[in-house]
Amino acid sequence: TGPEILAAFATRGKKLDYWVTGYGTGGTFAGAGEAIKAGSPSTKIVLSEPKSAPLVTSGKEQDRKEVLGKFGAPAGAHPEWKPHPIQGW
C-alpha cells in the first residue's frame, strides 16, 4: 500500500504532506507507514481510531500469536474493541 500511495503522488507531481489511516490489526499502519516514511520522510502519519474502540490509546496490549515463524498476528480480539459505525466491514 505504501509504495502505491507514493507512486500515485509522484506520477501526479504532488507532495504527500499527510497520510491519515485507521487501525485494525496494525498491518497497514505499520507496513504502509514504514514505506511512506522511507520514501517521504517529511510526510506526517496520523493514526485515527474511534473513541468507542481505542485499540492504541487504551494502552492495553494486544495478545499476539506466531504465524510463519514470526510474532505479530492478533491472537484474538483486542480487549477494548467494540463494534462501531466506521469499522469498515
PDB file of C-alpha atoms in Angstrom:
ATOM      1  CA  THR A   1       0.000   0.000   0.000  1.00  0.00           C
ATOM      2  CA  GLY A   2       2.760   2.463   0.907  1.00  0.00           C
ATOM      3  CA  PRO A   3       4.682   2.185  -2.370  1.00  0.00           C
ATOM      4  CA  GLU A   4       1.443   2.532  -4.353  1.00  0.00           C
ATOM      5  CA  ILE A   5       0.487   5.697  -2.463  1.00  0.00           C
ATOM      6  CA  LEU A   6       3.931   7.201  -3.057  1.00  0.00           C
ATOM      7  CA  ALA A   7       3.824   6.258  -6.746  1.00  0.00           C
ATOM      8  CA  ALA A   8       0.371   7.809  -7.193  1.00  0.00           C
ATOM      9  CA  PHE A   9       1.574  11.113  -5.772  1.00  0.00           C
ATOM     10  CA  ALA A  10       4.841  11.015  -7.727  1.00  0.00           C
ATOM     11  CA  THR A  11       3.160  10.390 -11.091  1.00  0.00           C
ATOM     12  CA  ARG A  12       0.959  13.424 -10.479  1.00  0.00           C
ATOM     13  CA  GLY A  13       3.853  15.593  -9.316  1.00  0.00           C
ATOM     14  CA  LYS A  14       2.219  16.065  -5.928  1.00  0.00           C
ATOM     15  CA  LYS A  15       3.764  16.146  -2.450  1.00  0.00           C
ATOM     16  CA  LEU A  16       2.317  13.843   0.203  1.00  0.00           C
ATOM     17  CA  ASP A  17       2.077  16.022   3.320  1.00  0.00           C
ATOM     18  CA  TYR A  18      -0.104  13.778   5.493  1.00  0.00           C
ATOM     19  CA  TRP A  19      -1.304  10.191   5.418  1.00  0.00           C
ATOM     20  CA  VAL A  20      -4.306   9.510   7.681  1.00  0.00           C
ATOM     21  CA  THR A  21      -5.209   5.904   8.388  1.00  0.00           C
ATOM     22  CA  GLY A  22      -7.352   3.829  10.690  1.00  0.00           C
ATOM     23  CA  TYR A  23      -6.133   0.976  12.838  1.00  0.00           C
ATOM     24  CA  GLY A  24      -7.238  -2.638  12.842  1.00  0.00           C
ATOM     25  CA  THR A  25      -4.547  -5.243  13.294  1.00  0.00           C
ATOM     26  CA  GLY A  26      -1.885  -2.616  12.644  1.00  0.00           C
ATOM     27  CA  GLY A  27      -0.592  -4.213   9.450  1.00  0.00           C
ATOM     28  CA  THR A  28      -1.429  -1.380   7.060  1.00  0.00           C
ATOM     29  CA  PHE A  29      -0.359   1.287   9.539  1.00  0.00           C
ATOM     30  CA  ALA A  30       2.993  -0.430  10.132  1.00  0.00           C
ATOM     31  CA  GLY A  31       3.741  -1.613   6.590  1.00  0.00           C
ATOM     32  CA  ALA A  32       2.487   1.335   4.585  1.00  0.00           C
ATOM     33  CA  GLY A  33       3.711   3.759   7.211  1.00  0.00           C
ATOM     34  CA  GLU A  34       7.221   2.326   7.040  1.00  0.00           C
ATOM     35  CA  ALA A  35       7.271   2.583   3.241  1.00  0.00           C
ATOM     36  CA  ILE A  36       5.882   6.118   3.252  1.00  0.00           C
ATOM     37  CA  LYS A  37       8.397   7.303   5.853  1.00  0.00           C
ATOM     38  CA  ALA A  38      11.271   5.706   3.908  1.00  0.00           C
ATOM     39  CA  GLY A  39      10.187   7.293   0.624  1.00  0.00           C
ATOM     40  CA  SER A  40       8.928  10.609   2.006  1.00  0.00           C
ATOM     41  CA  PRO A  41      10.482  11.362   5.409  1.00  0.00           C
ATOM     42  CA  SER A  42       8.683  14.698   5.772  1.00  0.00           C
ATOM     43  CA  THR A  43       5.215  13.122   5.469  1.00  0.00           C
ATOM     44  CA  LYS A  44       3.273  13.190   8.737  1.00  0.00           C
ATOM     45  CA  ILE A  45       1.443   9.960   9.534  1.00  0.00           C
ATOM     46  CA  VAL A  46      -1.782  10.317  11.506  1.00  0.00           C
ATOM     47  CA  LEU A  47      -3.445   7.365  13.198  1.00  0.00           C
ATOM     48  CA  SER A  48      -7.193   7.668  13.709  1.00  0.00           C
ATOM     49  CA  GLU A  49      -9.326   5.410  15.864  1.00  0.00           C
ATOM     50  CA  PRO A  50     -12.944   5.537  17.021  1.00  0.00           C
ATOM     51  CA  LYS A  51     -13.482   6.779  20.573  1.00  0.00           C
ATOM     52  CA  SER A  52     -15.561   3.666  21.284  1.00  0.00           C
ATOM     53  CA  ALA A  53     -12.778   1.276  20.190  1.00  0.00           C
ATOM     54  CA  PRO A  54      -9.458   2.697  21.478  1.00  0.00           C
ATOM     55  CA  LEU A  55      -7.063  -0.032  20.366  1.00  0.00           C
ATOM     56  CA  VAL A  56      -3.968   2.165  20.628  1.00  0.00           C
ATOM     57  CA  THR A  57      -4.875   4.920  23.075  1.00  0.00           C
ATOM     58  CA  SER A  58      -6.273   2.484  25.665  1.00  0.00           C
ATOM     59  CA  GLY A  59      -2.701   1.472  26.483  1.00  0.00           C
ATOM     60  CA  LYS A  60      -3.748  -2.188  26.658  1.00  0.00           C
ATOM     61  CA  GLU A  61      -1.595  -4.637  24.723  1.00  0.00           C
ATOM     62  CA  GLN A  62      -2.972  -6.908  22.021  1.00  0.00           C
ATOM     63  CA  ASP A  63      -2.199 -10.591  22.526  1.00  0.00           C
ATOM     64  CA  ARG A  64      -0.178 -11.869  19.565  1.00  0.00           C
ATOM     65  CA  LYS A  65       0.432 -15.288  18.065  1.00  0.00           C
ATOM     66  CA  GLU A  66       3.154 -16.768  15.916  1.00  0.00           C
ATOM     67  CA  VAL A  67       2.472 -17.094  12.194  1.00  0.00           C
ATOM     68  CA  LEU A  68       5.097 -18.428   9.769  1.00  0.00           C
ATOM     69  CA  GLY A  69       7.748 -18.200  12.469  1.00  0.00           C
ATOM     70  CA  LYS A  70       7.029 -14.567  13.351  1.00  0.00           C
ATOM     71  CA  PHE A  71       5.009 -12.999  16.132  1.00  0.00           C
ATOM     72  CA  GLY A  72       2.618 -10.245  15.296  1.00  0.00           C
ATOM     73  CA  ALA A  73      -0.714 -11.636  14.193  1.00  0.00           C
ATOM     74  CA  PRO A  74      -3.544 -10.893  16.649  1.00  0.00           C
ATOM     75  CA  ALA A  75      -4.333 -13.906  18.827  1.00  0.00           C
ATOM     76  CA  GLY A  76      -7.883 -12.684  19.428  1.00  0.00           C
ATOM     77  CA  ALA A  77      -9.970  -9.589  19.807  1.00  0.00           C
ATOM     78  CA  HIS A  78      -8.409  -6.553  21.461  1.00  0.00           C
ATOM     79  CA  PRO A  79      -9.820  -6.107  24.983  1.00  0.00           C
ATOM     80  CA  GLU A  80     -11.077  -2.592  24.156  1.00  0.00           C
ATOM     81  CA  TRP A  81     -12.597  -3.372  20.747  1.00  0.00           C
ATOM     82  CA  LYS A  82     -16.315  -2.744  20.403  1.00  0.00           C
ATOM     83  CA  PRO A  83     -18.433  -2.666  17.240  1.00  0.00           C
ATOM     84  CA  HIS A  84     -18.617   0.869  15.865  1.00  0.00           C
ATOM     85  CA  PRO A  85     -20.050   2.593  12.809  1.00  0.00           C
ATOM     86  CA  ILE A  86     -16.745   3.080  10.951  1.00  0.00           C
ATOM     87  CA  GLN A  87     -15.327  -0.417  11.288  1.00  0.00           C
ATOM     88  CA  GLY A  88     -15.383  -0.842   7.525  1.00  0.00           C
ATOM     89  CA  TRP A  89     -16.521  -4.451   7.290  1.00  0.00           C
TER      90      TRP A  89
END
